[in-house]
Amino acid sequence: MSDLLKISLPDGSVREVARGTTPAEIAAAIGPGLAKAALAARVDGELRDLNRPLDKDAGLAIVTMRDEADALDLVRHDYAHVLAEAVQTLFPGTQITFGPSTDDGFYYDFAPKDRPFTDEDLPAIEEEMRRIIARDAPLVREVWSRANLIARWQAEGETFKAEWAAALPDGEELTVYRAGDWLDMCRGPHLASTGKLDPHAFKLTRVSGAYWRGDQNNAMLSRIYGTGWLNKKQLDQHLTRLEEAAKRDHRRIGQEMDLFHLQQEAQGSVFWHPNGWRLWLALEAYLRRRLNAAGYREIRTPQLMDAKLWEASGHWGKFRENMFVVPDEVPGTDPDQPVLTGKGDLMALKPMNCPAHIQVFKQGIRSYRDLPLRLAEFGCCHRNEPHGALHGIMRVRQLTQDDAHIFCTEDQIVSETRAFCELLDAIYSDLGFANYAVKLALRPENRAGDDALWDRAEGDLREALKQAGLLDERFHFEELAGEGAFYGPKLEFHLTDAIGRTWQCGTLQLDYVLPERLDAFYVAEDGTKRRPVMLHRAILGTFERFIGILIEHHAGRFPLWLAPVQAVVATIVSDANPYAGEVQAALTAAGLYAETDLRNEKINYKVREHSLAKVPALLVVGKREAEDGTVAIRRLGSNQQEVLPLAEAVARLKAEATPPDLRP
Ligand SMILES: [Zn+2]
Ligand SMILES: [Zn+2]
């Protein structure tokens, strides 16, 4: 075995170094700038400590702050360790358990000695964390034997850690990271020392309960959450975003605008109020027009279908725990006759529409002349999500997809996908989302079909994206290796909202498998039977979640064509009441949703109230307006008002309330 290793660097050069050289030493040899900036290393793709010796020929890349995703993950994990050390310093006797990084920071689960932690403890813990960071102790990786680890944890009264050390799988190297005297059992990697952390780029955010190993039969632990970043600027931006997101929370705005409610007795299913339902219907009508114009044909398929169909489609095997299953019988109350009618066969509420759409496709003999066949459904589906996973109207159990399936020949995949991309682009831009990212998810490890089929399928989607102009930089195009579905590659469309958050909404999935499983075929030009390809596609995803996103994106200030109450006519004096009625009638006749506010209240009070309810246009009328036949229009969020003749005001609002696809 040679004692010289060949280490290849990202620029293509190869360095010969002695076995046991560390990435930190190589970074230093390249230059002092890199040595200073270095945070960790990627060794043959694996993220590792800077000071972990190299033991074989490898590709090496030095990770710096510029590799933001890696850097964030590293610092967050480090913050978690520092948090744990700080807590044990301030609260001796606290046991440590487990503390990973999260999407915006980190948490750590503790078993406190006397009492669970509270938010009041957080400032002192933050201070202690800053002291630990300032001490700048090296974080040293050590490999321990299981027996030593267990003995150490038991000696320190760390029963959770001891239990975990005993349960770790055989054959795995057991490592600890030591900062001075303090250590935690961990796979790593970590930064070289605590001083690499910015002491002003983290904040502890909250405390909650959590069960040991996520199991509610286990001990309740005290979890401390924090958010952690590379620098203070990033932290501040994040905190502002959180504040802004809280202001825009769709649950809060939903209440202020009287759009919907949720209640205990129907977990995860939405009660739409008149205002919210109006918004839904405006969106649905808009989409329906867009789909009709794009050659889709709308259908409606059953909610309840026999388990046999779900067995054939494969959902019964793979998706059953997410399905609401219903016995096909009427249960009796008499113990001697537990079943009044039915034979007890099982049915299920549909969790997706695809198998039903294939049933429609299969009626009669389809010919190549029928293709492409685009079947659309605003399909109401049910999925049995655990209560804890539900979130407002964003994550629900009863959901309505803007679903469609395109049955086509292989030759039609590119043109159909391209047409879909163009439709989606038009719809997103009409709905106020100018920015979105496009991703292509490629073949997963476990898949149906041979490589030639996947080569063609992935190539077709790429070609369609190219033709639709989506490979442009503007769309941050990215390929996701291994993330396609079992049955085919897929496209994902991620919207960016007004405060920079992203939401995956649109999708198109190529599927060769389901038509085969459910025996769908068409007769080709040469008279042979062929399988159609199936494109599963959605643009909004689900109405519920998309309306939630719309609410948060617009902060409830919808464009006029989507606003549930488009105008309110508010009087200054009661003498103007009859005229206010005339104004409302004129607006209604023009197809606008208008209300009157004739209450005996000060106009400023009325303005404030309708602003809170996010009414886009307030038409103020007093004696003078009544005499002149005018209205004073006040726009939401503006202190200005504009006096216009009634007919002109109505014409303007009408033009503005026209959905974008119907504008001249
Ligand atoms: Zn760790
Ligand atoms: Zn589908």
XYZ file of C-alpha atoms and ligand atoms in Angstrom:
666
model
C 0.000 0.000 0.000
C 1.500 3.302 -1.098
C 1.873 6.016 1.496
C 1.217 8.657 -1.110
C -2.392 9.462 -1.932
C -3.648 10.959 -5.186
C -6.116 13.711 -4.332
C -7.944 15.238 -7.284
C -9.275 18.753 -6.927
C -12.308 20.386 -8.606
C -10.082 22.251 -11.102
C -8.939 18.874 -12.461
C -5.475 18.994 -10.892
C -4.143 16.081 -8.822
C -2.012 16.450 -5.698
C 0.127 13.731 -4.172
C 0.010 13.915 -0.400
C 1.084 11.655 2.426
C -1.514 9.292 3.832
C -3.092 10.963 6.853
C -2.924 14.477 5.419
C -6.077 16.439 6.269
C -8.222 18.546 3.929
C -7.320 21.516 6.153
C -3.650 20.999 5.343
C -4.369 20.743 1.638
C -6.448 23.945 1.791
C -3.529 25.663 3.539
C -1.152 24.428 0.851
C -3.414 25.871 -1.841
C -3.481 29.270 -0.168
C -4.025 31.134 3.093
C -7.305 32.595 1.825
C -8.795 29.162 1.253
C -7.432 27.895 4.573
C -9.245 30.699 6.363
C -12.495 30.294 4.428
C -12.564 26.506 4.714
C -15.452 25.080 6.735
C -15.440 21.406 5.818
C -14.595 19.127 2.926
C -16.364 16.987 0.418
C -14.403 13.778 0.016
C -15.685 11.737 -2.920
C -18.916 13.654 -2.453
C -19.233 12.929 1.269
C -19.279 15.902 3.628
C -16.467 15.525 6.181
C -14.541 17.372 8.875
C -11.702 19.550 7.719
C -9.323 17.834 10.131
C -10.257 14.252 9.376
C -7.200 12.545 7.842
C -7.479 11.277 4.283
C -6.837 7.555 3.974
C -7.305 6.790 0.296
C -7.146 8.325 -3.168
C -10.121 10.618 -3.480
C -11.751 13.617 -5.092
C -11.640 16.582 -2.735
C -13.571 19.858 -2.678
C -13.135 22.393 0.107
C -16.482 23.667 1.412
C -16.697 27.398 2.199
C -19.492 29.871 3.004
C -20.067 30.091 -0.737
C -21.410 26.539 -0.690
C -24.396 27.890 1.116
C -26.502 24.754 1.543
C -23.584 22.764 3.012
C -22.419 25.695 5.121
C -25.880 26.240 6.584
C -26.274 22.597 7.420
C -22.887 22.560 9.160
C -23.409 25.690 11.229
C -26.896 24.616 12.266
C -25.629 21.307 13.516
C -22.866 23.139 15.379
C -25.349 25.530 16.952
C -27.271 22.487 18.202
C -24.157 21.196 19.978
C -23.406 24.606 21.446
C -27.013 24.823 22.633
C -26.696 21.456 24.369
C -23.451 22.430 26.049
C -24.931 25.755 27.173
C -27.991 24.060 28.676
C -25.873 21.543 30.566
C -23.691 24.348 31.884
C -26.647 26.398 33.125
C -28.810 23.487 34.248
C -26.556 20.766 35.643
C -28.233 17.387 35.716
C -30.078 17.969 32.445
C -29.711 14.963 30.161
C -28.978 15.423 26.489
C -30.625 13.267 23.844
C -30.646 14.316 20.207
C -30.334 17.557 18.229
C -30.382 17.807 14.425
C -30.355 20.730 11.997
C -33.674 21.780 10.446
C -34.717 23.815 7.402
C -34.067 27.112 9.119
C -32.029 26.182 12.152
C -31.801 23.444 14.715
C -33.330 21.963 17.831
C -32.200 19.862 20.727
C -34.266 17.549 22.947
C -33.407 17.555 26.638
C -34.558 15.617 29.691
C -34.554 18.419 32.275
C -33.750 17.602 35.878
C -36.387 19.646 37.694
C -38.809 21.253 35.299
C -39.388 21.617 31.553
C -37.750 24.657 29.979
C -39.791 27.749 29.166
C -39.370 30.690 26.816
C -38.108 32.703 29.804
C -35.000 30.482 29.943
C -33.987 31.264 26.372
C -32.161 34.621 26.758
C -29.799 33.204 29.403
C -29.124 30.136 27.246
C -28.376 32.361 24.260
C -25.886 34.322 26.363
C -24.156 31.128 27.441
C -24.032 29.967 23.812
C -22.246 33.189 22.891
C -19.709 32.572 25.651
C -19.047 29.072 24.301
C -18.629 30.392 20.759
C -16.216 33.071 22.005
C -14.120 30.393 23.727
C -13.480 28.947 20.263
C -12.756 25.389 21.407
C -11.760 22.946 18.657
C -14.437 20.373 17.813
C -12.545 17.113 17.777
C -13.801 13.883 16.267
C -12.985 10.673 18.163
C -13.863 7.064 17.465
C -14.941 5.192 20.618
C -15.778 1.598 21.364
C -19.374 0.886 22.226
C -18.424 -0.339 25.702
C -16.524 2.864 26.477
C -19.338 5.003 25.195
C -21.977 3.252 27.266
C -19.748 3.354 30.338
C -19.139 7.078 29.919
C -22.841 7.880 29.494
C -23.824 5.741 32.448
C -21.145 7.339 34.631
C -22.576 10.754 33.771
C -26.178 9.726 34.362
C -26.983 10.145 30.662
C -29.450 7.271 30.439
C -30.930 8.302 27.103
C -27.512 8.502 25.464
C -26.529 5.154 27.022
C -29.693 3.543 25.661
C -28.982 4.989 22.254
C -25.329 3.939 22.234
C -26.468 0.391 23.000
C -29.003 0.486 20.163
C -26.737 1.832 17.403
C -26.284 -0.754 14.656
C -23.256 -3.030 14.683
C -20.513 -2.315 12.200
C -20.954 1.430 12.354
C -18.038 3.509 13.544
C -19.162 5.150 16.804
C -17.931 8.717 16.985
C -18.083 11.540 19.487
C -17.346 15.213 18.999
C -15.538 16.869 21.824
C -15.416 20.607 22.547
C -13.059 20.930 25.494
C -14.479 18.646 28.184
C -17.948 18.569 26.749
C -18.828 15.867 24.270
C -21.745 14.500 22.327
C -22.165 11.293 20.428
C -22.626 12.194 16.789
C -21.881 11.175 13.225
C -20.735 14.670 12.313
C -19.359 16.374 10.404
C -18.714 19.604 12.271
C -16.789 22.825 11.809
C -13.230 22.821 13.093
C -14.076 24.892 16.185
C -16.998 26.660 17.830
C -15.433 30.009 16.991
C -16.299 29.470 13.318
C -19.897 30.280 14.256
C -21.211 33.821 14.093
C -22.350 34.600 17.675
C -25.010 36.982 16.313
C -26.444 34.778 13.584
C -28.690 32.575 15.715
C -31.743 32.976 17.891
C -33.554 30.536 20.134
C -37.172 30.696 19.086
C -39.352 28.473 21.226
C -39.735 25.520 23.530
C -42.051 22.567 23.051
C -42.574 19.040 24.313
C -41.358 16.062 22.309
C -41.352 12.349 23.031
C -38.117 10.381 23.237
C -37.664 8.835 19.812
C -40.970 10.344 18.707
C -42.969 7.658 20.514
C -45.762 8.828 22.795
C -45.276 5.839 25.079
C -41.834 7.207 25.927
C -40.680 9.962 28.253
C -41.669 13.542 27.448
C -38.642 15.688 26.691
C -38.201 19.432 26.480
C -37.276 20.623 22.983
C -35.591 23.954 22.375
C -35.790 25.331 18.830
C -33.468 27.862 17.283
C -32.921 29.454 13.937
C -29.324 29.614 12.734
C -27.594 31.333 9.817
C -24.202 32.181 8.402
C -24.315 35.836 9.435
C -26.482 38.399 11.173
C -27.831 39.812 7.932
C -29.261 36.432 6.995
C -30.749 36.027 10.447
C -32.402 39.455 10.329
C -33.824 38.755 6.898
C -35.215 35.488 8.162
C -36.819 37.075 11.218
C -38.412 39.758 9.035
C -39.722 37.035 6.742
C -41.252 35.213 9.695
C -42.938 38.394 10.908
C -44.222 39.086 7.438
C -45.419 35.490 7.080
C -47.297 35.728 10.402
C -49.070 38.864 9.192
C -50.033 37.047 6.019
C -51.085 33.799 7.702
C -54.018 32.513 5.660
C -55.831 31.313 8.775
C -55.829 34.809 10.215
C -56.750 36.538 6.959
C -59.356 33.845 6.287
C -61.053 34.904 9.492
C -60.694 38.661 8.903
C -62.218 38.307 5.439
C -64.757 35.707 6.549
C -63.587 33.210 3.912
C -63.746 29.819 5.694
C -63.409 28.012 8.966
C -62.234 24.663 10.244
C -63.548 22.790 13.229
C -62.804 19.790 15.369
C -65.630 17.632 14.020
C -64.285 17.715 10.464
C -60.524 17.697 10.885
C -58.815 18.646 7.666
C -61.991 19.488 5.732
C -62.834 23.096 5.043
C -66.143 24.894 5.707
C -66.191 27.508 2.958
C -68.167 30.652 3.800
C -69.932 32.721 1.119
C -66.905 34.991 0.596
C -64.396 32.164 0.390
C -66.597 30.121 -1.889
C -66.984 33.079 -4.228
C -63.201 33.243 -4.483
C -63.065 29.506 -5.167
C -65.747 29.742 -7.863
C -63.995 32.669 -9.578
C -60.784 30.652 -9.673
C -62.580 27.510 -10.845
C -64.474 29.352 -13.590
C -61.257 30.944 -14.779
C -59.456 27.607 -14.920
C -62.375 25.935 -16.652
C -62.266 28.529 -19.413
C -58.507 28.084 -19.775
C -58.851 24.285 -19.933
C -61.686 24.407 -22.451
C -59.656 26.709 -24.660
C -56.716 24.308 -24.429
C -58.755 21.341 -25.645
C -59.450 19.597 -22.326
C -62.767 17.868 -21.706
C -64.143 18.030 -18.185
C -65.521 14.947 -16.464
C -66.783 13.996 -13.005
C -66.014 10.619 -11.457
C -67.255 8.814 -8.313
C -66.049 9.449 -4.774
C -66.536 5.869 -3.672
C -65.140 2.979 -5.620
C -64.741 -0.700 -4.923
C -61.547 -1.913 -3.287
C -61.038 -4.243 -6.270
C -60.368 -1.280 -8.509
C -57.832 0.101 -6.013
C -56.207 -3.323 -5.849
C -55.872 -3.390 -9.622
C -54.445 0.127 -9.735
C -51.891 -0.731 -7.067
C -53.105 1.917 -4.592
C -54.468 -0.699 -2.217
C -50.997 -2.129 -1.794
C -49.032 1.092 -1.595
C -51.361 3.800 -0.406
C -53.916 2.030 1.743
C -53.021 3.637 5.053
C -53.813 6.992 3.489
C -57.222 5.902 2.221
C -60.581 6.195 3.958
C -62.080 2.739 3.676
C -65.842 2.240 3.900
C -67.680 -1.099 4.228
C -70.364 -1.527 1.572
C -73.115 -2.323 4.067
C -75.592 -0.776 6.473
C -74.745 -1.746 10.052
C -77.671 -2.597 12.339
C -78.084 -1.700 16.018
C -79.466 -5.132 16.934
C -76.643 -7.481 18.033
C -78.507 -10.411 16.430
C -78.442 -8.592 13.117
C -75.201 -6.620 13.012
C -75.541 -5.995 9.294
C -78.847 -4.820 7.872
C -77.928 -4.877 4.203
C -74.842 -5.392 2.070
C -72.188 -8.047 2.007
C -69.439 -6.128 3.726
C -67.238 -5.637 0.688
C -64.875 -2.752 1.073
C -64.960 0.481 -0.818
C -62.676 3.488 -0.534
C -62.992 7.223 -0.990
C -60.722 8.072 -3.877
C -57.329 9.440 -2.845
C -56.633 10.340 -6.484
C -58.536 10.465 -9.731
C -56.276 8.553 -12.097
C -57.906 5.076 -12.002
C -61.342 6.623 -12.500
C -60.120 8.560 -15.527
C -58.836 5.346 -17.048
C -62.330 3.875 -16.627
C -63.673 6.759 -18.715
C -60.935 6.238 -21.302
C -61.818 2.551 -21.515
C -65.469 3.049 -22.436
C -65.795 1.883 -26.031
C -62.880 1.208 -28.334
C -60.424 4.110 -28.586
C -58.624 4.748 -31.821
C -55.426 6.688 -32.498
C -57.736 9.350 -33.907
C -59.094 9.988 -30.402
C -55.623 10.886 -29.149
C -54.509 12.996 -27.485
C -57.492 12.750 -25.129
C -57.302 15.297 -22.317
C -59.672 14.471 -19.466
C -59.931 17.093 -16.731
C -61.653 16.960 -13.373
C -61.808 19.282 -10.415
C -61.522 16.069 -8.483
C -62.437 15.939 -4.828
C -60.147 13.434 -3.080
C -59.698 12.266 0.484
C -56.410 11.339 2.114
C -56.067 10.174 5.637
C -53.374 12.513 6.907
C -52.541 12.344 10.607
C -54.111 15.209 12.599
C -50.681 16.542 13.530
C -49.746 17.035 9.873
C -52.774 19.208 9.074
C -52.265 22.932 8.642
C -55.121 25.362 7.988
C -56.340 24.929 4.435
C -52.789 24.295 3.204
C -52.679 20.697 4.353
C -56.074 19.038 4.478
C -57.735 15.641 4.265
C -60.426 16.592 1.772
C -58.705 18.163 -1.204
C -59.789 19.177 -4.679
C -57.194 18.807 -7.389
C -57.200 20.674 -10.667
C -56.428 17.295 -12.125
C -56.227 16.113 -15.691
C -54.875 13.103 -17.517
C -53.691 13.302 -21.057
C -53.810 9.986 -22.918
C -51.529 10.154 -25.915
C -49.092 8.292 -28.131
C -45.358 8.403 -27.501
C -45.011 10.737 -30.488
C -47.309 13.233 -28.800
C -45.457 13.482 -25.470
C -43.300 16.440 -26.468
C -46.067 18.536 -27.993
C -48.502 17.786 -25.144
C -45.921 18.581 -22.479
C -44.971 21.766 -24.223
C -48.633 22.840 -24.506
C -49.039 22.103 -20.799
C -46.029 24.264 -19.921
C -47.415 27.147 -21.949
C -50.827 26.846 -20.322
C -49.273 26.766 -16.868
C -47.146 29.814 -17.628
C -50.186 31.818 -18.728
C -52.154 30.795 -15.639
C -49.389 31.567 -13.140
C -48.824 34.950 -14.673
C -52.584 35.734 -14.606
C -52.672 34.773 -10.939
C -49.818 37.104 -10.043
C -46.889 34.688 -9.915
C -44.256 35.959 -12.300
C -41.503 33.809 -10.806
C -41.351 30.073 -10.706
C -38.684 27.426 -10.895
C -38.774 24.295 -13.046
C -37.311 20.964 -12.009
C -37.063 17.664 -13.832
C -37.076 14.633 -11.535
C -35.159 11.744 -13.101
C -35.296 7.948 -12.792
C -35.279 6.581 -9.244
C -33.359 3.500 -8.207
C -36.506 1.429 -7.884
C -38.387 1.764 -11.164
C -40.485 0.112 -13.831
C -39.278 -0.057 -17.422
C -35.853 -0.453 -19.031
C -33.177 2.194 -19.446
C -34.004 2.814 -23.088
C -37.553 3.754 -22.097
C -36.312 6.121 -19.380
C -33.744 7.677 -21.716
C -36.513 8.461 -24.155
C -38.970 9.676 -21.514
C -36.486 12.008 -19.829
C -35.276 13.230 -23.221
C -38.864 13.997 -24.281
C -39.509 16.110 -21.184
C -36.235 17.998 -21.663
C -37.093 18.654 -25.289
C -40.566 19.944 -24.341
C -39.068 22.288 -21.726
C -36.617 23.558 -24.298
C -39.372 24.234 -26.810
C -41.442 26.016 -24.154
C -38.459 28.219 -23.329
C -38.241 26.975 -19.738
C -34.570 25.979 -19.802
C -33.939 29.702 -19.556
C -31.995 30.939 -16.510
C -35.082 32.798 -15.366
C -36.656 29.464 -14.397
C -33.688 28.164 -12.375
C -33.949 24.884 -14.210
C -32.595 21.962 -12.250
C -32.512 18.191 -12.715
C -33.169 16.084 -9.639
C -31.382 12.764 -9.913
C -33.309 9.811 -8.507
C -36.438 11.767 -7.603
C -38.771 10.662 -10.380
C -41.780 8.443 -9.699
C -41.568 4.669 -9.902
C -43.488 4.762 -13.176
C -41.864 7.703 -14.956
C -40.002 11.021 -14.794
C -41.812 14.157 -13.688
C -41.735 17.918 -13.947
C -42.181 20.121 -10.907
C -43.082 23.789 -10.902
C -42.203 25.801 -7.791
C -43.822 29.215 -7.333
C -42.080 32.034 -5.508
C -44.462 34.164 -3.474
C -44.348 37.836 -2.550
C -42.062 37.236 0.426
C -39.699 34.846 -1.311
C -41.077 31.524 -0.107
C -41.405 28.734 -2.645
C -44.332 26.383 -3.112
C -44.434 23.350 -5.339
C -47.733 23.524 -7.176
C -47.661 22.392 -10.772
C -46.598 18.930 -11.809
C -46.569 16.720 -14.870
C -45.771 13.030 -14.583
C -45.162 10.660 -17.415
C -46.687 7.262 -16.746
C -46.305 4.062 -18.776
C -47.411 1.763 -15.965
C -50.997 2.575 -14.956
C -52.446 2.178 -18.488
C -50.811 -1.271 -18.487
C -52.114 -2.227 -15.026
C -55.661 -1.152 -15.822
C -55.516 -2.434 -19.390
C -56.128 0.754 -21.322
C -55.420 0.522 -25.050
C -56.179 2.157 -28.357
C -56.208 0.821 -31.890
C -53.279 2.182 -33.858
C -53.287 3.200 -37.503
C -52.023 -0.253 -38.494
C -54.874 -1.929 -36.618
C -52.756 -3.187 -33.692
C -53.629 -2.660 -30.044
C -51.282 -0.203 -28.276
C -50.954 1.238 -24.800
C -51.447 4.979 -24.517
C -48.982 6.990 -22.457
C -50.621 8.811 -19.569
C -49.592 12.293 -18.468
C -50.825 13.143 -14.956
C -50.821 16.907 -14.631
C -51.977 19.668 -12.334
C -51.326 23.391 -12.347
C -52.615 24.625 -8.993
C -52.135 21.290 -7.234
C -55.191 21.566 -5.009
C -57.687 24.400 -4.725
C -57.462 24.427 -0.939
C -53.712 24.823 -0.746
C -53.527 27.135 -3.728
C -56.134 29.476 -2.266
C -54.081 29.451 0.942
C -51.004 30.427 -1.080
C -52.982 33.106 -2.957
C -54.160 34.579 0.343
C -50.630 34.725 1.750
C -49.087 35.927 -1.508
C -51.535 38.822 -1.849
C -51.878 39.252 1.935
C -55.618 39.136 1.256
C -55.458 42.101 -1.161
C -56.717 40.165 -4.145
C -56.826 41.627 -7.614
C -60.337 42.872 -8.218
C -61.366 39.924 -10.381
C -60.720 37.482 -7.525
C -61.902 39.618 -4.593
C -65.019 38.157 -2.988
C -66.472 41.580 -2.157
C -65.321 43.913 -4.879
C -66.845 47.196 -3.750
C -68.661 48.665 -0.765
C -70.775 51.783 -1.089
C -70.457 53.694 2.182
C -72.589 56.683 3.102
C -71.417 59.760 4.965
C -74.957 60.906 5.828
C -78.242 59.062 5.890
C -79.622 61.463 3.279
C -77.421 59.668 0.782
C -78.937 56.235 1.525
C -81.272 56.101 -1.492
C -78.422 57.151 -3.779
C -76.120 54.498 -2.244
C -78.779 51.944 -3.227
C -78.690 53.248 -6.801
C -74.900 52.997 -6.905
C -74.974 49.430 -5.623
C -77.619 48.488 -8.199
C -75.495 49.948 -10.997
C -72.454 47.965 -9.821
C -74.468 44.755 -9.480
C -75.941 45.232 -12.946
C -72.374 45.445 -14.256
C -71.639 42.028 -12.719
C -69.711 43.259 -9.664
C -70.092 42.005 -6.102
C -71.054 45.177 -4.252
C -72.529 45.865 -0.825
C -73.746 48.967 0.937
C -72.781 50.249 4.359
C -75.558 52.552 5.515
C -74.749 52.367 9.206
C -74.872 55.508 11.255
C -71.097 55.487 11.830
C -68.315 57.950 11.129
C -66.862 57.496 7.639
C -63.363 56.943 9.073
C -64.687 54.061 11.105
C -66.239 52.518 8.004
C -63.023 53.003 6.027
C -60.994 51.265 8.713
C -63.381 48.330 8.935
C -63.562 47.716 5.200
C -59.793 48.050 4.932
C -59.403 45.307 7.495
C -61.808 43.157 5.461
C -59.573 43.955 2.416
C -62.350 45.387 0.251
C -60.520 46.671 -2.847
C -62.782 49.624 -3.641
C -64.762 51.803 -1.273
C -67.259 54.139 -2.916
C -67.985 57.005 -0.548
C -71.210 58.926 -1.122
C -72.572 61.978 0.666
C -75.053 64.680 -0.137
C -72.893 66.286 -2.789
C -72.215 63.022 -4.621
C -75.943 62.241 -4.552
C -76.748 65.629 -6.080
C -73.977 65.450 -8.710
C -74.415 61.779 -9.564
C -70.781 61.055 -8.662
C -68.878 58.749 -6.304
C -65.600 59.213 -4.421
C -63.516 56.056 -4.927
C -60.975 55.068 -2.303
C -58.618 52.184 -3.110
C -57.513 49.739 -0.452
C -54.268 50.935 1.100
C -54.502 54.474 -0.298
C -55.549 57.661 1.474
C -56.405 59.365 -1.786
C -59.847 59.453 -3.228
C -60.951 60.181 -6.726
C -64.319 61.679 -7.569
C -65.851 60.291 -10.751
C -69.238 60.332 -12.466
C -71.066 57.139 -11.470
C -71.126 55.680 -14.996
C -67.400 56.140 -15.383
C -66.648 54.612 -11.996
C -68.740 51.553 -12.831
C -67.109 51.165 -16.239
C -63.626 51.327 -14.720
C -64.343 48.812 -11.978
C -66.039 46.516 -14.455
C -62.991 46.534 -16.722
C -60.741 45.824 -13.781
C -62.949 43.000 -12.517
C -62.822 41.228 -15.859
C -60.746 38.036 -15.491
C -57.435 38.318 -17.358
C -58.367 35.721 -19.970
C -61.503 37.652 -20.934
C -59.875 41.054 -21.299
C -59.910 42.521 -24.775
Zn -23.188 16.552 16.081
Zn -53.150 11.019 -11.962
